[in-house]
């Protein structure tokens, strides 16, 4: 999928929303759990959420941690969820929230897993081990590495904001900027996106200034407290440039039998694109 | 397992070796592949390698990337490999090489997966998103977070060596040191280890000086070119303090029917503890 394809979807649906499928069995409505095994319940919930929210979102983002804890059965559900989205809503962009990051040899296996064994369009990656953790993912046309630059969690400032003396000969750059500049130097906006946390919306404008063209995946709206309106005002690019994620506020909008309609209602109000 | 337990094993086996189970089906001997499905061949190979090398090593480290690409079947093999080590060689320390790293909510699920769904003793973690990516792993007595500080790959210097202006009010610290000091401040040597690459053996002495007690997991000997002797000379602590990993040089020592004996022979010569 090209960034033009994604922008076309954003305009058509008037939405920049990505629905995060952090599906936690413990939080599922009783009506979904009843009479089903754990993997069956997770899959049924995902299918209903996907169908209900697809008209209001341009991307889905399963969080792998929430599937892995079920062991092999969880990976089976993950695969079936991706297949279901691909076949029933082929216009959707599908992101593996995996935060992988390892040496080249291993990164190649992760790329194979997420782009071949599974049919994801994009994968979130952690940059700590450098550019070779990312390069194998750039070799798949139409697919994306989404590198964590500035995350939305409280301890993101532990390291991401540390100011470097020496980054690329220019003084005074925070780590997240050194990461973005390095990654931009080895990629294009058609194979690289960045995670930029919504709880740092004040910084979005500054980041957009040195990174005008790449899409940003923005977590932290909804349950984590960021404002989607503020994100769009500060972070949109000429061609959209934003996928704004919300997970818990949508998935668990209701614990009753109306959970899918309730999720759709929240989704329809989140990250509206007015451009 | 306490660090005293690990040191006892090191002295008893006269070895600081960790055997990395980066089991790549494409590289398996024909005699293992023949008549077996891919998952069956990987499991058979792992079992034979584990039995052959256990007398010469104190830890095994499956690399999750090499199991995930098989999808659900790979996770099944991973689980069976851990169970096999646990039941047949209960003295071995079992590490999930996963390089996970995500916000608290998600980190908790990863900890549940790797310490409860699977029975690993330790997990490698990537620190980019800060201390909350690690804390859920510290809450399991006798288990360990192993945080990547300085890795052994060529692009490790992209960010890990960047010198910070402002880390904890002290000027001139490289990022990996800021990471280690932060992590040491929230943990003890009985729940925290660090990845410190062997290709940087010159730096090991300096790192050991400010981190005297934690175990280091040292990748990069063998196929990646680092010297185990140099690592031990520069990095050992009063209580051992080193798990020196070798993967490819041991696993693929022979492509013939003698692959397990050949692996044992290489293992017996690698990372010998003379103390």
Short mmCIF file of C-alpha atoms in Angstrom, two decimals:
data_model
loop_
_atom_site.label_atom_id
_atom_site.label_comp_id
_atom_site.label_asym_id
_atom_site.label_seq_id
_atom_site.Cartn_x
_atom_site.Cartn_y
_atom_site.Cartn_z
CA UNK A 1 0.00 0.00 0.00
CA UNK A 2 1.47 3.41 -0.93
CA UNK A 3 1.09 6.52 1.20
CA UNK A 4 -1.16 7.85 -1.58
CA UNK A 5 -3.43 4.83 -1.10
CA UNK A 6 -3.58 5.52 2.64
CA UNK A 7 -4.33 9.21 2.09
CA UNK A 8 -7.11 8.26 -0.35
CA UNK A 9 -8.69 6.14 2.41
CA UNK A 10 -8.31 8.97 4.93
CA UNK A 11 -10.18 11.36 2.63
CA UNK A 12 -12.80 8.82 1.68
CA UNK A 13 -13.60 7.82 5.27
CA UNK A 14 -12.89 11.29 6.68
CA UNK A 15 -10.86 9.56 9.40
CA UNK A 16 -7.25 9.23 10.53
CA UNK A 17 -8.15 6.56 13.06
CA UNK A 18 -6.22 3.35 13.69
CA UNK A 19 -8.05 0.91 15.98
CA UNK A 20 -5.63 -0.90 18.28
CA UNK A 21 -6.58 -4.54 18.80
CA UNK A 22 -5.05 -4.93 22.28
CA UNK A 23 -7.65 -7.59 22.96
CA UNK A 24 -7.49 -8.59 26.62
CA UNK A 25 -9.65 -11.63 27.41
CA UNK A 26 -10.13 -10.45 31.00
CA UNK A 27 -11.88 -7.32 29.74
CA UNK A 28 -14.21 -8.94 27.18
CA UNK A 29 -17.99 -8.68 27.63
CA UNK A 30 -19.59 -11.73 29.25
CA UNK A 31 -21.70 -12.34 26.15
CA UNK A 32 -18.51 -12.88 24.13
CA UNK A 33 -16.89 -15.19 26.68
CA UNK A 34 -19.96 -17.31 27.26
CA UNK A 35 -19.72 -20.75 25.61
CA UNK A 36 -16.39 -19.99 23.93
CA UNK A 37 -12.79 -20.99 24.63
CA UNK A 38 -10.36 -18.12 25.28
CA UNK A 39 -8.95 -18.06 21.70
CA UNK A 40 -12.45 -18.37 20.21
CA UNK A 41 -13.72 -15.46 22.31
CA UNK A 42 -10.78 -13.23 21.33
CA UNK A 43 -11.29 -14.00 17.63
CA UNK A 44 -15.07 -13.44 17.76
CA UNK A 45 -14.56 -10.12 19.58
CA UNK A 46 -11.96 -8.99 17.03
CA UNK A 47 -14.21 -9.83 14.08
CA UNK A 48 -17.18 -7.93 15.50
CA UNK A 49 -15.00 -4.92 16.44
CA UNK A 50 -13.39 -4.90 12.99
CA UNK A 51 -16.75 -4.99 11.19
CA UNK A 52 -18.25 -2.31 13.44
CA UNK A 53 -15.34 0.14 13.32
CA UNK A 54 -14.05 -0.33 9.74
CA UNK A 55 -16.28 2.45 8.33
CA UNK A 56 -14.62 4.87 10.77
CA UNK A 57 -10.94 3.85 10.59
CA UNK A 58 -8.20 3.38 8.01
CA UNK A 59 -5.99 0.97 9.96
CA UNK A 60 -6.05 -1.83 12.51
CA UNK A 61 -3.17 -2.54 14.86
CA UNK A 62 -3.08 -5.87 16.73
CA UNK A 63 -0.69 -5.64 19.69
CA UNK A 64 1.24 -8.90 19.61
CA UNK A 65 1.70 -9.09 23.40
CA UNK A 66 -2.04 -9.70 23.74
CA UNK A 67 -1.85 -12.76 21.48
CA UNK A 68 1.48 -14.22 22.55
CA UNK A 69 0.36 -14.86 26.12
CA UNK A 70 -2.02 -17.50 24.73
CA UNK A 71 0.99 -19.36 23.29
CA UNK A 72 0.51 -21.19 19.98
CA UNK A 73 -3.29 -20.69 20.15
CA UNK A 74 -2.74 -16.93 20.37
CA UNK A 75 -0.63 -16.90 17.22
CA UNK A 76 -3.36 -18.82 15.48
CA UNK A 77 -5.92 -16.17 16.51
CA UNK A 78 -3.53 -13.41 15.39
CA UNK A 79 -3.20 -15.02 11.96
CA UNK A 80 -6.97 -15.45 11.64
CA UNK A 81 -7.56 -11.83 12.68
CA UNK A 82 -5.20 -10.56 9.98
CA UNK A 83 -6.81 -12.85 7.38
CA UNK A 84 -10.28 -11.67 8.41
CA UNK A 85 -9.37 -7.99 8.04
CA UNK A 86 -7.61 -8.61 4.72
CA UNK A 87 -10.55 -10.49 3.20
CA UNK A 88 -13.48 -8.52 4.60
CA UNK A 89 -11.97 -5.00 4.59
CA UNK A 90 -9.15 -5.03 2.02
CA UNK A 91 -8.79 -1.24 2.09
CA UNK A 92 -7.51 -1.31 5.70
CA UNK A 93 -3.81 -0.91 6.56
CA UNK A 94 -2.74 -3.61 9.05
CA UNK A 95 0.01 -2.91 11.58
CA UNK A 96 1.79 -5.45 13.79
CA UNK A 97 2.51 -3.64 17.05
CA UNK A 98 5.55 -5.73 17.89
CA UNK A 99 8.32 -3.26 18.86
CA UNK A 100 10.88 -5.73 17.52
CA UNK A 101 14.54 -4.69 17.27
CA UNK A 102 17.51 -7.01 16.86
CA UNK A 103 20.68 -7.59 14.81
CA UNK A 104 20.42 -7.97 11.01
CA UNK A 105 20.37 -11.77 10.96
CA UNK A 106 17.49 -11.85 13.45
CA UNK A 107 15.69 -8.78 12.06
CA UNK A 108 15.49 -10.62 8.73
CA UNK A 109 13.61 -13.47 10.42
CA UNK A 110 11.21 -11.05 12.10
CA UNK A 111 10.54 -9.38 8.71
CA UNK A 112 9.86 -12.79 7.19
CA UNK A 113 7.50 -13.63 10.04
CA UNK A 114 5.46 -10.45 9.96
CA UNK A 115 5.37 -9.83 6.19
CA UNK A 116 5.36 -13.42 4.88
CA UNK A 117 4.13 -15.86 7.54
CA UNK A 118 1.60 -13.17 8.50
CA UNK A 119 0.41 -10.63 5.95
CA UNK A 120 0.95 -7.37 7.87
CA UNK A 121 1.47 -4.09 5.98
CA UNK A 122 3.72 -2.62 8.67
CA UNK A 123 5.57 -3.42 11.90
CA UNK A 124 6.54 -1.21 14.83
CA UNK A 125 10.27 -1.42 15.62
CA UNK A 126 12.48 -0.29 18.49
CA UNK A 127 15.63 1.50 17.25
CA UNK A 128 18.06 0.95 20.13
CA UNK A 129 20.27 -1.51 18.23
CA UNK A 130 20.66 0.78 15.23
CA UNK A 131 19.84 0.92 11.54
CA UNK A 132 20.41 -2.76 10.78
CA UNK A 133 17.43 -3.64 12.99
CA UNK A 134 15.31 -1.82 10.39
CA UNK A 135 16.86 -2.43 6.95
CA UNK A 136 15.45 -5.95 6.33
CA UNK A 137 11.93 -4.52 6.71
CA UNK A 138 12.58 -1.85 4.05
CA UNK A 139 13.10 -4.42 1.33
CA UNK A 140 9.41 -5.35 1.01
CA UNK A 141 7.70 -3.05 -1.54
CA UNK A 142 4.50 -1.50 -0.23
CA UNK A 143 5.28 -2.45 3.39
CA UNK A 144 6.60 -0.27 6.20
CA UNK A 145 8.91 -0.15 9.17
CA UNK A 146 7.36 2.06 11.87
CA UNK A 147 10.21 3.11 14.14
CA UNK A 148 9.51 4.27 17.70
CA UNK A 149 10.85 7.82 17.94
CA UNK A 150 8.99 9.49 20.80
CA UNK A 151 6.58 7.26 22.70
CA UNK A 152 3.59 8.29 24.80
CA UNK A 153 4.36 6.51 28.08
CA UNK A 154 5.50 8.16 31.33
CA UNK A 155 9.03 6.72 31.21
CA UNK A 156 9.59 7.68 27.55
CA UNK A 157 11.63 10.62 28.82
CA UNK A 158 14.13 8.31 30.55
CA UNK A 159 16.24 8.10 27.38
CA UNK A 160 14.37 9.43 24.32
CA UNK A 161 14.80 13.03 25.37
CA UNK A 162 18.46 12.84 26.37
CA UNK A 163 20.37 15.54 24.54
CA UNK A 164 23.33 14.32 22.52
CA UNK A 165 26.61 16.16 22.30
CA UNK A 166 27.70 14.60 19.13
CA UNK A 167 24.85 13.39 16.95
CA UNK A 168 25.99 13.71 13.36
CA UNK A 169 28.22 16.62 14.19
CA UNK A 170 25.35 18.82 15.31
CA UNK A 171 25.11 19.68 18.97
CA UNK A 172 22.07 19.61 21.15
CA UNK A 173 19.79 17.08 19.49
CA UNK A 174 17.55 14.87 21.57
CA UNK A 175 17.91 11.12 21.03
CA UNK A 176 14.54 10.77 19.26
CA UNK A 177 15.67 13.29 16.64
CA UNK A 178 18.98 11.49 16.09
CA UNK A 179 16.94 8.30 15.62
CA UNK A 180 14.58 9.91 13.11
CA UNK A 181 17.33 11.56 11.08
CA UNK A 182 19.33 8.34 10.86
CA UNK A 183 16.25 6.36 9.82
CA UNK A 184 15.16 9.00 7.27
CA UNK A 185 18.64 8.77 5.72
CA UNK A 186 18.17 5.07 4.87
CA UNK A 187 14.50 5.07 3.80
CA UNK A 188 11.67 6.90 2.01
CA UNK A 189 8.21 7.95 3.20
CA UNK A 190 6.91 4.95 1.24
CA UNK A 191 8.66 2.41 3.49
CA UNK A 192 9.19 4.24 6.80
CA UNK A 193 6.83 5.73 9.37
CA UNK A 194 7.50 6.86 12.95
CA UNK A 195 5.76 6.41 16.30
CA UNK A 196 5.27 9.87 17.82
CA UNK A 197 3.27 9.97 21.06
CA UNK A 198 0.16 12.13 21.30
CA UNK A 199 0.84 13.01 24.90
CA UNK A 200 3.68 15.09 23.45
CA UNK A 201 1.40 17.00 21.03
CA UNK A 202 3.31 20.21 21.77
CA UNK A 203 6.38 18.64 20.20
CA UNK A 204 4.55 17.38 17.12
CA UNK A 205 4.80 20.68 15.26
CA UNK A 206 8.55 20.83 15.81
CA UNK A 207 8.96 17.20 14.67
CA UNK A 208 6.78 17.74 11.59
CA UNK A 209 9.06 20.65 10.63
CA UNK A 210 12.14 18.41 10.23
CA UNK A 211 10.16 15.39 8.99
CA UNK A 212 7.59 16.82 6.57
CA UNK A 213 6.62 13.73 4.57
CA UNK A 214 6.59 10.55 6.67
CA UNK A 215 3.44 9.20 8.23
CA UNK A 216 3.36 9.24 12.04
CA UNK A 217 1.60 6.54 14.02
CA UNK A 218 0.30 8.38 17.06
CA UNK A 219 -0.57 6.41 20.21
CA UNK A 220 -1.79 7.92 23.41
CA UNK A 221 -5.20 9.34 22.55
CA UNK A 222 -8.21 8.03 24.43
CA UNK A 223 -7.31 6.06 27.57
CA UNK A 224 -3.80 7.57 27.66
CA UNK A 225 -5.20 11.12 27.63
CA UNK A 226 -3.95 12.78 24.41
CA UNK A 227 -6.24 14.89 22.21
CA UNK A 228 -6.73 13.76 18.60
CA UNK A 229 -7.80 17.27 17.52
CA UNK A 230 -4.57 18.74 18.85
CA UNK A 231 -2.57 15.99 17.13
CA UNK A 232 -4.19 16.76 13.77
CA UNK A 233 -3.72 20.51 14.20
CA UNK A 234 0.00 20.10 14.95
CA UNK A 235 0.99 16.98 13.09
CA UNK A 236 -0.89 16.64 9.77
CA UNK A 237 1.18 16.75 6.59
CA UNK A 238 0.19 17.81 3.07
CA UNK A 239 -0.80 14.21 2.37
CA UNK A 240 -2.48 13.33 5.66
CA UNK A 241 0.55 11.92 7.41
CA UNK A 242 -1.18 10.67 10.54
CA UNK A 243 -2.57 7.39 11.81
CA UNK A 244 -4.03 8.14 15.22
CA UNK A 245 -4.38 5.07 17.39
CA UNK A 246 -6.98 4.40 20.02
CA UNK A 247 -7.36 1.00 21.66
CA UNK A 248 -8.98 0.68 25.06
CA UNK A 249 -11.43 3.60 24.71
CA UNK A 250 -12.93 1.90 21.65
CA UNK A 251 -12.61 -1.82 22.49
CA UNK A 252 -14.12 -1.54 25.93
CA UNK A 253 -16.65 1.24 25.27
CA UNK A 254 -19.38 -1.06 26.59
CA UNK A 255 -19.29 -4.35 28.47
CA UNK A 256 -22.81 -5.23 27.36
CA UNK A 257 -24.21 -6.91 24.27
CA UNK A 258 -24.00 -3.57 22.46
CA UNK A 259 -20.20 -3.56 22.69
CA UNK A 260 -19.66 -3.46 18.91
CA UNK A 261 -22.11 -0.60 18.33
CA UNK A 262 -20.61 1.26 21.30
CA UNK A 263 -17.12 0.78 19.82
CA UNK A 264 -18.36 2.10 16.46
CA UNK A 265 -19.89 5.14 18.14
CA UNK A 266 -16.62 6.05 19.89
CA UNK A 267 -14.63 5.33 16.71
CA UNK A 268 -16.89 7.61 14.65
CA UNK A 269 -16.05 10.52 16.97
CA UNK A 270 -12.28 9.89 17.14
CA UNK A 271 -9.63 11.38 14.85
CA UNK A 272 -12.04 12.87 12.29
CA UNK A 273 -10.30 14.25 9.20
CA UNK A 274 -11.93 17.49 8.09
CA UNK A 275 -9.39 18.45 5.38
CA UNK B 1 17.32 -19.17 40.13
CA UNK B 2 19.63 -16.89 42.15
CA UNK B 3 22.94 -15.54 40.88
CA UNK B 4 24.57 -17.82 43.49
CA UNK B 5 22.87 -20.81 41.84
CA UNK B 6 24.21 -19.72 38.45
CA UNK B 7 27.73 -19.23 39.81
CA UNK B 8 27.59 -22.68 41.38
CA UNK B 9 26.80 -24.13 37.93
CA UNK B 10 29.62 -22.13 36.36
CA UNK B 11 32.13 -23.56 38.85
CA UNK B 12 30.76 -27.08 38.63
CA UNK B 13 30.80 -27.19 34.81
CA UNK B 14 33.87 -24.94 34.51
CA UNK B 15 31.97 -23.04 31.84
CA UNK B 16 30.39 -19.62 31.29
CA UNK B 17 28.80 -20.72 28.04
CA UNK B 18 25.25 -19.98 26.92
CA UNK B 19 24.19 -21.90 23.81
CA UNK B 20 21.98 -19.78 21.57
CA UNK B 21 19.19 -21.78 19.96
CA UNK B 22 18.81 -19.65 16.82
CA UNK B 23 17.62 -22.76 15.03
CA UNK B 24 17.27 -22.02 11.31
CA UNK B 25 15.56 -24.84 9.40
CA UNK B 26 17.43 -23.90 6.21
CA UNK B 27 20.73 -24.69 7.93
CA UNK B 28 19.80 -28.03 9.53
CA UNK B 29 21.65 -31.21 8.52
CA UNK B 30 19.84 -33.31 5.91
CA UNK B 31 19.62 -36.23 8.33
CA UNK B 32 17.48 -34.10 10.66
CA UNK B 33 15.19 -32.80 7.93
CA UNK B 34 14.64 -36.16 6.29
CA UNK B 35 11.18 -37.61 6.99
CA UNK B 36 10.22 -34.78 9.36
CA UNK B 37 7.97 -31.72 9.07
CA UNK B 38 9.67 -28.35 9.62
CA UNK B 39 8.52 -28.00 13.26
CA UNK B 40 9.41 -31.65 14.00
CA UNK B 41 12.90 -31.19 12.56
CA UNK B 42 13.54 -28.01 14.57
CA UNK B 43 12.42 -29.71 17.79
CA UNK B 44 14.49 -32.87 17.15
CA UNK B 45 17.57 -30.74 16.38
CA UNK B 46 17.08 -28.66 19.55
CA UNK B 47 16.74 -31.75 21.74
CA UNK B 48 19.90 -33.36 20.39
CA UNK B 49 21.88 -30.09 20.65
CA UNK B 50 20.65 -29.54 24.21
CA UNK B 51 21.63 -33.05 25.32
CA UNK B 52 25.03 -32.85 23.62
CA UNK B 53 26.03 -29.41 24.88
CA UNK B 54 24.45 -29.35 28.37
CA UNK B 55 27.62 -30.71 30.05
CA UNK B 56 29.53 -27.71 28.67
CA UNK B 57 27.09 -24.84 29.19
CA UNK B 58 25.10 -23.22 32.00
CA UNK B 59 22.38 -21.60 29.89
CA UNK B 60 20.32 -21.99 26.72
CA UNK B 61 18.91 -19.05 24.80
CA UNK B 62 16.21 -19.67 22.18
CA UNK B 63 15.96 -16.68 19.84
CA UNK B 64 12.23 -16.13 19.40
CA UNK B 65 12.53 -14.80 15.83
CA UNK B 66 13.57 -18.28 14.71
CA UNK B 67 10.36 -19.80 16.09
CA UNK B 68 7.88 -17.04 15.27
CA UNK B 69 8.36 -17.35 11.52
CA UNK B 70 6.73 -20.79 11.73
CA UNK B 71 3.60 -19.12 13.13
CA UNK B 72 1.58 -21.07 15.71
CA UNK B 73 3.60 -24.26 15.03
CA UNK B 74 6.79 -22.37 15.90
CA UNK B 75 5.41 -21.28 19.25
CA UNK B 76 4.50 -24.86 19.94
CA UNK B 77 8.10 -25.94 19.21
CA UNK B 78 9.40 -23.12 21.40
CA UNK B 79 7.23 -24.29 24.30
CA UNK B 80 8.32 -27.91 23.85
CA UNK B 81 11.99 -26.87 23.69
CA UNK B 82 11.71 -25.01 27.01
CA UNK B 83 9.86 -27.94 28.59
CA UNK B 84 12.50 -30.35 27.34
CA UNK B 85 15.37 -28.32 28.80
CA UNK B 86 13.51 -27.86 32.09
CA UNK B 87 12.76 -31.54 32.55
CA UNK B 88 15.98 -33.09 31.23
CA UNK B 89 18.52 -30.49 32.41
CA UNK B 90 16.90 -28.67 35.34
CA UNK B 91 20.16 -26.95 36.32
CA UNK B 92 20.20 -24.89 33.08
CA UNK B 93 19.22 -21.20 33.00
CA UNK B 94 16.77 -20.57 30.12
CA UNK B 95 16.72 -17.19 28.39
CA UNK B 96 14.10 -15.92 25.91
CA UNK B 97 15.99 -13.79 23.42
CA UNK B 98 13.02 -11.58 22.62
CA UNK B 99 14.27 -7.97 22.82
CA UNK B 100 10.79 -6.90 23.88
CA UNK B 101 10.19 -3.31 25.01
CA UNK B 102 6.82 -1.59 25.32
CA UNK B 103 4.65 0.52 27.65
CA UNK B 104 3.76 -0.82 31.11
CA UNK B 105 0.37 -2.26 30.16
CA UNK B 106 1.90 -4.23 27.27
CA UNK B 107 5.14 -5.10 29.10
CA UNK B 108 3.01 -6.81 31.73
CA UNK B 109 1.50 -9.07 29.06
CA UNK B 110 4.95 -9.92 27.70
CA UNK B 111 6.13 -10.81 31.23
CA UNK B 112 3.07 -13.02 31.67
CA UNK B 113 3.80 -14.71 28.34
CA UNK B 114 7.46 -15.41 28.90
CA UNK B 115 7.39 -16.25 32.62
CA UNK B 116 3.94 -17.88 32.92
CA UNK B 117 2.73 -19.17 29.53
CA UNK B 118 6.33 -20.23 28.90
CA UNK B 119 8.66 -21.04 31.79
CA UNK B 120 11.70 -18.90 30.90
CA UNK B 121 14.10 -17.75 33.63
CA UNK B 122 14.97 -14.52 31.85
CA UNK B 123 14.05 -12.31 28.90
CA UNK B 124 16.14 -9.88 26.86
CA UNK B 125 14.57 -6.40 26.70
CA UNK B 126 15.18 -3.27 24.67
CA UNK B 127 15.29 -0.13 26.85
CA UNK B 128 14.31 2.62 24.38
CA UNK B 129 10.87 3.21 25.92
CA UNK B 130 12.24 3.61 29.45
CA UNK B 131 12.07 1.96 32.85
CA UNK B 132 8.40 0.96 32.70
CA UNK B 133 9.22 -1.47 29.87
CA UNK B 134 11.25 -3.39 32.44
CA UNK B 135 9.48 -3.11 35.80
CA UNK B 136 6.79 -5.81 35.25
CA UNK B 137 9.58 -8.35 34.65
CA UNK B 138 11.24 -7.50 37.98
CA UNK B 139 8.25 -8.67 39.97
CA UNK B 140 8.86 -12.39 39.40
CA UNK B 141 11.19 -13.77 42.13
CA UNK B 142 14.12 -15.74 40.74
CA UNK B 143 13.57 -14.44 37.19
CA UNK B 144 15.48 -11.75 35.32
CA UNK B 145 15.15 -8.85 32.92
CA UNK B 146 18.23 -8.75 30.68
CA UNK B 147 18.41 -5.23 29.28
CA UNK B 148 20.34 -4.51 26.09
CA UNK B 149 23.03 -1.97 27.02
CA UNK B 150 25.77 -2.30 24.40
CA UNK B 151 25.09 -4.75 21.60
CA UNK B 152 27.59 -6.52 19.36
CA UNK B 153 26.24 -5.63 15.91
CA UNK B 154 27.84 -3.16 13.47
CA UNK B 155 25.08 -0.54 13.80
CA UNK B 156 25.08 -0.64 17.61
CA UNK B 157 27.10 2.57 17.55
CA UNK B 158 24.30 4.45 15.72
CA UNK B 159 22.72 5.43 19.04
CA UNK B 160 24.14 3.43 21.98
CA UNK B 161 27.38 5.37 22.01
CA UNK B 162 25.89 8.84 21.62
CA UNK B 163 27.22 11.04 24.39
CA UNK B 164 24.58 12.74 26.50
CA UNK B 165 24.83 16.26 27.76
CA UNK B 166 22.45 15.85 30.56
CA UNK B 167 22.15 12.29 31.79
CA UNK B 168 21.38 12.47 35.50
CA UNK B 169 23.22 15.76 35.83
CA UNK B 170 26.55 14.25 34.86
CA UNK B 171 28.05 15.31 31.57
CA UNK B 172 29.60 13.13 28.95
CA UNK B 173 27.97 9.73 29.48
CA UNK B 174 27.24 7.50 26.54
CA UNK B 175 23.63 6.36 26.15
CA UNK B 176 24.40 2.75 27.16
CA UNK B 177 25.74 3.97 30.50
CA UNK B 178 22.68 6.15 31.13
CA UNK B 179 20.57 3.06 30.40
CA UNK B 180 22.54 0.85 32.79
CA UNK B 181 22.55 3.39 35.64
CA UNK B 182 18.80 3.96 35.34
CA UNK B 183 18.10 0.22 35.28
CA UNK B 184 20.47 -0.47 38.19
CA UNK B 185 18.59 2.16 40.22
CA UNK B 186 15.32 0.19 39.98
CA UNK B 187 16.63 -3.37 40.36
CA UNK B 188 19.10 -5.72 42.05
CA UNK B 189 21.67 -8.15 40.59
CA UNK B 190 19.16 -10.89 41.43
CA UNK B 191 16.56 -9.65 38.94
CA UNK B 192 18.57 -7.66 36.38
CA UNK B 193 21.32 -8.55 33.91
CA UNK B 194 22.67 -6.62 30.92
CA UNK B 195 23.56 -7.47 27.33
CA UNK B 196 27.11 -6.28 26.71
CA UNK B 197 28.57 -7.18 23.30
CA UNK B 198 31.83 -9.13 23.10
CA UNK B 199 32.96 -7.25 20.02
CA UNK B 200 33.40 -4.35 22.44
CA UNK B 201 35.65 -6.34 24.83
CA UNK B 202 37.87 -3.29 25.30
CA UNK B 203 34.92 -1.51 26.92
CA UNK B 204 34.00 -4.40 29.19
CA UNK B 205 36.54 -3.48 31.87
CA UNK B 206 35.24 0.08 32.04
CA UNK B 207 31.63 -1.17 32.23
CA UNK B 208 32.46 -3.72 34.93
CA UNK B 209 33.99 -0.89 37.00
CA UNK B 210 30.66 0.95 37.33
CA UNK B 211 28.54 -2.22 37.37
CA UNK B 212 30.45 -4.65 39.60
CA UNK B 213 27.74 -7.14 40.52
CA UNK B 214 25.27 -7.75 37.70
CA UNK B 215 25.60 -10.66 35.31
CA UNK B 216 26.34 -9.72 31.69
CA UNK B 217 24.97 -11.74 28.80
CA UNK B 218 27.67 -11.45 26.17
CA UNK B 219 26.79 -12.12 22.52
CA UNK B 220 29.22 -11.83 19.64
CA UNK B 221 31.73 -14.61 20.26
CA UNK B 222 32.10 -17.29 17.60
CA UNK B 223 30.51 -16.36 14.25
CA UNK B 224 30.43 -12.66 15.18
CA UNK B 225 34.19 -12.65 15.90
CA UNK B 226 34.62 -11.77 19.60
CA UNK B 227 37.06 -13.64 21.86
CA UNK B 228 35.64 -15.43 24.90
CA UNK B 229 39.03 -15.41 26.67
CA UNK B 230 39.27 -11.63 26.33
CA UNK B 231 35.69 -11.28 27.60
CA UNK B 232 36.45 -13.34 30.70
CA UNK B 233 39.70 -11.46 31.37
CA UNK B 234 37.95 -8.08 31.17
CA UNK B 235 34.42 -8.79 32.32
CA UNK B 236 34.30 -11.46 35.04
CA UNK B 237 33.00 -10.42 38.45
CA UNK B 238 33.75 -11.83 41.90
CA UNK B 239 30.80 -14.21 41.44
CA UNK B 240 31.27 -15.15 37.81
CA UNK B 241 29.09 -12.49 36.30
CA UNK B 242 29.21 -13.68 32.69
CA UNK B 243 27.05 -15.75 30.40
CA UNK B 244 28.91 -15.90 27.10
CA UNK B 245 26.67 -16.74 24.18
CA UNK B 246 27.59 -18.64 21.06
CA UNK B 247 24.98 -19.77 18.55
CA UNK B 248 25.92 -20.44 14.94
CA UNK B 249 29.48 -21.69 15.62
CA UNK B 250 28.03 -24.43 17.83
CA UNK B 251 24.72 -25.26 16.13
CA UNK B 252 26.17 -25.63 12.65
CA UNK B 253 29.59 -27.08 13.57
CA UNK B 254 28.86 -30.00 11.25
CA UNK B 255 26.20 -30.61 8.62
CA UNK B 256 26.67 -34.37 8.84
CA UNK B 257 25.18 -37.04 11.11
CA UNK B 258 27.81 -36.11 13.73
CA UNK B 259 26.28 -32.63 14.17
CA UNK B 260 25.51 -33.11 17.88
CA UNK B 261 28.99 -34.43 18.74
CA UNK B 262 30.56 -31.65 16.67
CA UNK B 263 28.44 -29.09 18.54
CA UNK B 264 29.54 -30.59 21.87
CA UNK B 265 33.21 -30.44 20.81
CA UNK B 266 32.97 -26.72 19.94
CA UNK B 267 30.97 -26.02 23.12
CA UNK B 268 33.58 -27.76 25.28
CA UNK B 269 36.25 -25.36 23.99
CA UNK B 270 34.16 -22.17 24.31
CA UNK B 271 34.05 -19.87 27.34
CA UNK B 272 35.90 -22.16 29.73
CA UNK B 273 35.90 -20.91 33.34
CA UNK B 274 39.28 -21.49 34.95
CA UNK B 275 38.60 -19.60 38.20
#
